[in-house]
């Protein structure tokens, strides 16, 4: 499933912004609406260490236990089977955290990246992936599930998005 099939349509934000402008004129309330700014995408030439935004902790310092006991690396990836690293009903946290699935994702080698991804021959792949600040959720939103190993949208080598963020 691509993010575009479940994301809130742009028209909703336009409606919300119109409402906000009316409310702000008649109120002393300060309401802030987060908007995506294109300047934060496709700019970093030095890898994930210099990406804007909070650091990603997926599969490095955090994991998420879903309501059914499945364990994923990120709260935004939900039940995406590629990122399920275990099941708390079958294994304890240590077994999941040090398990084959978690390790394979944490140590994903450049040689495993699909050739159509610009990461497959990137000269700073090791440095970028060692720091680990790549938002897989945003990669999926921008390029689709099958392109999960594409560059983070903040990387200067990231292609134009296939789907709007």
mmCIF file of N, CA and C in Angstrom, residues 61-141:
data_model
loop_
_atom_site.group_PDB
_atom_site.id
_atom_site.type_symbol
_atom_site.label_atom_id
_atom_site.label_comp_id
_atom_site.label_asym_id
_atom_site.label_seq_id
_atom_site.Cartn_x
_atom_site.Cartn_y
_atom_site.Cartn_z
ATOM 1 N N UNK A 61 17.749 2.501 18.606
ATOM 2 C CA UNK A 61 17.521 2.627 20.045
ATOM 3 C C UNK A 61 16.062 2.364 20.398
ATOM 4 N N UNK A 62 15.222 2.211 19.399
ATOM 5 C CA UNK A 62 13.791 1.981 19.631
ATOM 6 C C UNK A 62 13.243 0.883 18.733
ATOM 7 N N UNK A 63 12.209 0.262 19.240
ATOM 8 C CA UNK A 63 11.362 -0.633 18.456
ATOM 9 C C UNK A 63 9.951 -0.414 18.980
ATOM 10 N N UNK A 64 8.973 -0.857 18.234
ATOM 11 C CA UNK A 64 7.580 -0.597 18.590
ATOM 12 C C UNK A 64 6.823 -1.919 18.632
ATOM 13 N N UNK A 65 6.126 -2.141 19.750
ATOM 14 C CA UNK A 65 5.286 -3.324 19.876
ATOM 15 C C UNK A 65 3.875 -2.931 19.462
ATOM 16 N N UNK A 66 3.383 -3.557 18.420
ATOM 17 C CA UNK A 66 2.053 -3.266 17.896
ATOM 18 C C UNK A 66 0.991 -3.965 18.744
ATOM 19 N N UNK A 67 -0.260 -3.553 18.649
ATOM 20 C CA UNK A 67 -1.315 -4.129 19.494
ATOM 21 C C UNK A 67 -1.446 -5.647 19.427
ATOM 22 N N UNK A 68 -1.083 -6.249 18.317
ATOM 23 C CA UNK A 68 -1.207 -7.701 18.202
ATOM 24 C C UNK A 68 0.060 -8.449 18.634
ATOM 25 N N UNK A 69 1.059 -7.717 19.147
ATOM 26 C CA UNK A 69 2.299 -8.342 19.607
ATOM 27 C C UNK A 69 3.434 -8.317 18.597
ATOM 28 N N UNK A 70 3.128 -8.005 17.354
ATOM 29 C CA UNK A 70 4.197 -7.892 16.356
ATOM 30 C C UNK A 70 5.095 -6.721 16.744
ATOM 31 N N UNK A 71 6.364 -6.824 16.395
ATOM 32 C CA UNK A 71 7.330 -5.782 16.723
ATOM 33 C C UNK A 71 7.885 -5.219 15.422
ATOM 34 N N UNK A 72 7.817 -3.898 15.285
ATOM 35 C CA UNK A 72 8.309 -3.208 14.100
ATOM 36 C C UNK A 72 9.407 -2.240 14.505
ATOM 37 N N UNK A 73 10.155 -1.759 13.534
ATOM 38 C CA UNK A 73 11.261 -0.860 13.842
ATOM 39 C C UNK A 73 10.806 0.588 14.013
ATOM 40 N N UNK A 74 9.603 0.921 13.535
ATOM 41 C CA UNK A 74 9.158 2.324 13.546
ATOM 42 C C UNK A 74 7.649 2.391 13.684
ATOM 43 N N UNK A 75 7.188 3.331 14.492
ATOM 44 C CA UNK A 75 5.744 3.476 14.711
ATOM 45 C C UNK A 75 5.000 3.896 13.447
ATOM 46 N N UNK A 76 5.690 4.444 12.475
ATOM 47 C CA UNK A 76 5.030 4.854 11.233
ATOM 48 C C UNK A 76 4.978 3.746 10.182
ATOM 49 N N UNK A 77 5.639 2.642 10.438
ATOM 50 C CA UNK A 77 5.674 1.553 9.456
ATOM 51 C C UNK A 77 4.625 0.479 9.737
ATOM 52 N N UNK A 78 4.006 0.564 10.886
ATOM 53 C CA UNK A 78 2.909 -0.318 11.269
ATOM 54 C C UNK A 78 3.206 -1.774 10.954
ATOM 55 N N UNK A 79 2.285 -2.435 10.231
ATOM 56 C CA UNK A 79 2.409 -3.870 9.970
ATOM 57 C C UNK A 79 3.084 -4.175 8.633
ATOM 58 N N UNK A 80 3.866 -3.261 8.128
ATOM 59 C CA UNK A 80 4.595 -3.524 6.884
ATOM 60 C C UNK A 80 5.518 -4.714 7.141
ATOM 61 N N UNK A 81 5.293 -5.840 6.451
ATOM 62 C CA UNK A 81 6.037 -7.067 6.752
ATOM 63 C C UNK A 81 7.552 -6.940 6.600
ATOM 64 N N UNK A 82 8.002 -6.057 5.758
ATOM 65 C CA UNK A 82 9.444 -5.883 5.553
ATOM 66 C C UNK A 82 10.137 -5.390 6.838
ATOM 67 N N UNK A 83 9.378 -4.704 7.701
ATOM 68 C CA UNK A 83 9.973 -4.082 8.875
ATOM 69 C C UNK A 83 9.522 -4.696 10.197
ATOM 70 N N UNK A 84 8.810 -5.797 10.113
ATOM 71 C CA UNK A 84 8.457 -6.552 11.320
ATOM 72 C C UNK A 84 9.683 -7.369 11.712
ATOM 73 N N UNK A 85 10.156 -7.169 12.931
ATOM 74 C CA UNK A 85 11.383 -7.868 13.357
ATOM 75 C C UNK A 85 11.122 -8.961 14.382
ATOM 76 N N UNK A 86 9.869 -9.132 14.757
ATOM 77 C CA UNK A 86 9.563 -10.198 15.705
ATOM 78 C C UNK A 86 8.142 -10.139 16.210
ATOM 79 N N UNK A 87 7.879 -10.972 17.202
ATOM 80 C CA UNK A 87 6.562 -11.067 17.820
ATOM 81 C C UNK A 87 6.783 -11.296 19.310
ATOM 82 N N UNK A 88 6.342 -10.360 20.113
ATOM 83 C CA UNK A 88 6.580 -10.404 21.563
ATOM 84 C C UNK A 88 5.873 -11.584 22.219
ATOM 85 N N UNK A 89 4.886 -12.152 21.543
ATOM 86 C CA UNK A 89 4.199 -13.321 22.086
ATOM 87 C C UNK A 89 5.022 -14.592 21.906
ATOM 88 N N UNK A 90 6.015 -14.538 21.014
ATOM 89 C CA UNK A 90 6.828 -15.719 20.718
ATOM 90 C C UNK A 90 8.263 -15.611 21.222
ATOM 91 N N UNK A 91 8.759 -14.377 21.342
ATOM 92 C CA UNK A 91 10.144 -14.164 21.753
ATOM 93 C C UNK A 91 10.216 -12.999 22.728
ATOM 94 N N UNK A 92 11.254 -12.994 23.555
ATOM 95 C CA UNK A 92 11.424 -11.859 24.459
ATOM 96 C C UNK A 92 12.110 -10.705 23.727
ATOM 97 N N UNK A 93 12.175 -9.571 24.382
ATOM 98 C CA UNK A 93 12.711 -8.364 23.749
ATOM 99 C C UNK A 93 14.168 -8.555 23.325
ATOM 100 N N UNK A 94 14.970 -9.156 24.147
ATOM 101 C CA UNK A 94 16.378 -9.375 23.792
ATOM 102 C C UNK A 94 16.499 -10.244 22.539
ATOM 103 N N UNK A 95 15.701 -11.303 22.467
ATOM 104 C CA UNK A 95 15.752 -12.175 21.287
ATOM 105 C C UNK A 95 15.339 -11.416 20.022
ATOM 106 N N UNK A 96 14.345 -10.573 20.146
ATOM 107 C CA UNK A 96 13.898 -9.788 18.989
ATOM 108 C C UNK A 96 14.960 -8.765 18.605
ATOM 109 N N UNK A 97 15.462 -8.022 19.600
ATOM 110 C CA UNK A 97 16.431 -6.947 19.365
ATOM 111 C C UNK A 97 17.734 -7.465 18.744
ATOM 112 N N UNK A 98 18.132 -8.665 19.113
ATOM 113 C CA UNK A 98 19.379 -9.229 18.583
ATOM 114 C C UNK A 98 19.120 -10.303 17.526
ATOM 115 N N UNK A 99 17.885 -10.387 17.093
ATOM 116 C CA UNK A 99 17.503 -11.414 16.130
ATOM 117 C C UNK A 99 17.972 -11.129 14.714
ATOM 118 N N UNK A 100 17.910 -12.150 13.928
ATOM 119 C CA UNK A 100 18.361 -12.105 12.535
ATOM 120 C C UNK A 100 17.685 -10.986 11.738
ATOM 121 N N UNK A 101 16.394 -10.828 11.929
ATOM 122 C CA UNK A 101 15.623 -9.834 11.171
ATOM 123 C C UNK A 101 16.069 -8.403 11.512
ATOM 124 N N UNK A 102 16.202 -8.110 12.800
ATOM 125 C CA UNK A 102 16.638 -6.775 13.232
ATOM 126 C C UNK A 102 18.054 -6.479 12.752
ATOM 127 N N UNK A 103 18.923 -7.459 12.875
ATOM 128 C CA UNK A 103 20.327 -7.281 12.462
ATOM 129 C C UNK A 103 20.406 -7.068 10.946
ATOM 130 N N UNK A 104 19.652 -7.830 10.185
ATOM 131 C CA UNK A 104 19.680 -7.702 8.719
ATOM 132 C C UNK A 104 19.269 -6.297 8.280
ATOM 133 N N UNK A 105 18.281 -5.734 8.943
ATOM 134 C CA UNK A 105 17.862 -4.367 8.593
ATOM 135 C C UNK A 105 18.882 -3.340 9.062
ATOM 136 N N UNK A 106 19.428 -3.536 10.242
ATOM 137 C CA UNK A 106 20.403 -2.594 10.796
ATOM 138 C C UNK A 106 21.707 -2.589 10.009
ATOM 139 N N UNK A 107 22.069 -3.720 9.457
ATOM 140 C CA UNK A 107 23.340 -3.846 8.745
ATOM 141 C C UNK A 107 23.135 -4.050 7.246
ATOM 142 N N UNK A 108 22.114 -3.428 6.702
ATOM 143 C CA UNK A 108 21.783 -3.578 5.286
ATOM 144 C C UNK A 108 22.950 -3.071 4.433
ATOM 145 N N UNK A 109 23.519 -3.946 3.672
ATOM 146 C CA UNK A 109 24.720 -3.655 2.887
ATOM 147 C C UNK A 109 24.387 -2.970 1.559
ATOM 148 N N UNK A 110 25.304 -2.166 1.094
ATOM 149 C CA UNK A 110 25.134 -1.469 -0.172
ATOM 150 C C UNK A 110 24.957 -2.459 -1.315
ATOM 151 N N UNK A 111 25.607 -3.587 -1.246
ATOM 152 C CA UNK A 111 25.484 -4.600 -2.301
ATOM 153 C C UNK A 111 24.074 -5.189 -2.373
ATOM 154 N N UNK A 112 23.279 -4.997 -1.313
ATOM 155 C CA UNK A 112 21.906 -5.499 -1.291
ATOM 156 C C UNK A 112 20.896 -4.494 -1.850
ATOM 157 N N UNK A 113 21.316 -3.257 -2.041
ATOM 158 C CA UNK A 113 20.428 -2.204 -2.533
ATOM 159 C C UNK A 113 20.117 -2.474 -4.003
ATOM 160 N N UNK A 114 18.845 -2.350 -4.374
ATOM 161 C CA UNK A 114 18.478 -2.572 -5.772
ATOM 162 C C UNK A 114 19.188 -1.554 -6.675
ATOM 163 N N UNK A 115 19.545 -1.979 -7.857
ATOM 164 C CA UNK A 115 20.350 -1.167 -8.778
ATOM 165 C C UNK A 115 19.660 0.135 -9.186
ATOM 166 N N UNK A 116 18.335 0.171 -9.215
ATOM 167 C CA UNK A 116 17.661 1.407 -9.630
ATOM 168 C C UNK A 116 17.697 2.485 -8.549
ATOM 169 N N UNK A 117 18.111 2.108 -7.349
ATOM 170 C CA UNK A 117 18.265 3.086 -6.271
ATOM 171 C C UNK A 117 19.616 3.773 -6.417
ATOM 172 N N UNK A 118 19.623 5.083 -6.285
ATOM 173 C CA UNK A 118 20.877 5.825 -6.373
ATOM 174 C C UNK A 118 21.817 5.505 -5.208
ATOM 175 N N UNK A 119 21.294 4.870 -4.170
ATOM 176 C CA UNK A 119 22.150 4.434 -3.057
ATOM 177 C C UNK A 119 23.054 3.277 -3.468
ATOM 178 N N UNK A 120 22.681 2.564 -4.531
ATOM 179 C CA UNK A 120 23.426 1.354 -4.910
ATOM 180 C C UNK A 120 24.871 1.631 -5.285
ATOM 181 N N UNK A 121 25.155 2.824 -5.774
ATOM 182 C CA UNK A 121 26.547 3.143 -6.113
ATOM 183 C C UNK A 121 27.001 4.475 -5.512
ATOM 184 N N UNK A 122 26.359 4.879 -4.434
ATOM 185 C CA UNK A 122 26.709 6.134 -3.773
ATOM 186 C C UNK A 122 28.028 5.989 -3.022
ATOM 187 N N UNK A 123 28.909 6.946 -3.209
ATOM 188 C CA UNK A 123 30.234 6.896 -2.583
ATOM 189 C C UNK A 123 30.209 7.153 -1.072
ATOM 190 N N UNK A 124 29.119 7.702 -0.546
ATOM 191 C CA UNK A 124 29.063 7.922 0.908
ATOM 192 C C UNK A 124 28.034 7.010 1.592
ATOM 193 N N UNK A 125 27.651 5.917 0.938
ATOM 194 C CA UNK A 125 26.657 5.004 1.501
ATOM 195 C C UNK A 125 27.027 4.560 2.917
ATOM 196 N N UNK A 126 28.236 4.093 3.104
ATOM 197 C CA UNK A 126 28.650 3.569 4.413
ATOM 198 C C UNK A 126 28.532 4.648 5.488
ATOM 199 N N UNK A 127 29.038 5.839 5.204
ATOM 200 C CA UNK A 127 28.978 6.943 6.167
ATOM 201 C C UNK A 127 27.526 7.312 6.469
ATOM 202 N N UNK A 128 26.724 7.413 5.437
ATOM 203 C CA UNK A 128 25.326 7.809 5.569
ATOM 204 C C UNK A 128 24.547 6.778 6.386
ATOM 205 N N UNK A 129 24.745 5.514 6.104
ATOM 206 C CA UNK A 129 23.999 4.464 6.792
ATOM 207 C C UNK A 129 24.582 4.118 8.164
ATOM 208 N N UNK A 130 25.817 4.480 8.388
ATOM 209 C CA UNK A 130 26.410 4.271 9.711
ATOM 210 C C UNK A 130 25.779 5.231 10.720
ATOM 211 N N UNK A 131 25.555 6.473 10.303
ATOM 212 C CA UNK A 131 24.964 7.451 11.209
ATOM 213 C C UNK A 131 23.493 7.141 11.458
ATOM 214 N N UNK A 132 22.833 6.597 10.519
ATOM 215 C CA UNK A 132 21.454 6.133 10.617
ATOM 216 C C UNK A 132 20.475 7.241 11.003
ATOM 217 N N UNK A 133 20.210 8.081 10.049
ATOM 218 C CA UNK A 133 19.178 9.093 10.243
ATOM 219 C C UNK A 133 18.286 9.134 9.010
ATOM 220 N N UNK A 134 18.079 7.992 8.432
ATOM 221 C CA UNK A 134 17.266 7.883 7.227
ATOM 222 C C UNK A 134 15.848 7.533 7.644
ATOM 223 N N UNK A 135 14.893 8.329 7.192
ATOM 224 C CA UNK A 135 13.492 8.090 7.556
ATOM 225 C C UNK A 135 12.856 7.163 6.523
ATOM 226 N N UNK A 136 12.772 5.900 6.865
ATOM 227 C CA UNK A 136 12.200 4.918 5.946
ATOM 228 C C UNK A 136 10.737 5.241 5.656
ATOM 229 N N UNK A 137 10.026 5.749 6.648
ATOM 230 C CA UNK A 137 8.618 6.107 6.432
ATOM 231 C C UNK A 137 8.500 7.148 5.326
ATOM 232 N N UNK A 138 9.374 8.144 5.313
ATOM 233 C CA UNK A 138 9.319 9.158 4.254
ATOM 234 C C UNK A 138 9.767 8.601 2.909
ATOM 235 N N UNK A 139 10.710 7.679 2.927
ATOM 236 C CA UNK A 139 11.125 7.027 1.678
ATOM 237 C C UNK A 139 9.926 6.287 1.077
ATOM 238 N N UNK A 140 9.190 5.549 1.902
ATOM 239 C CA UNK A 140 8.011 4.825 1.417
ATOM 240 C C UNK A 140 6.936 5.784 0.906
ATOM 241 N N UNK A 141 6.741 6.887 1.615
ATOM 242 C CA UNK A 141 5.744 7.874 1.177
ATOM 243 C C UNK A 141 6.122 8.449 -0.180
#
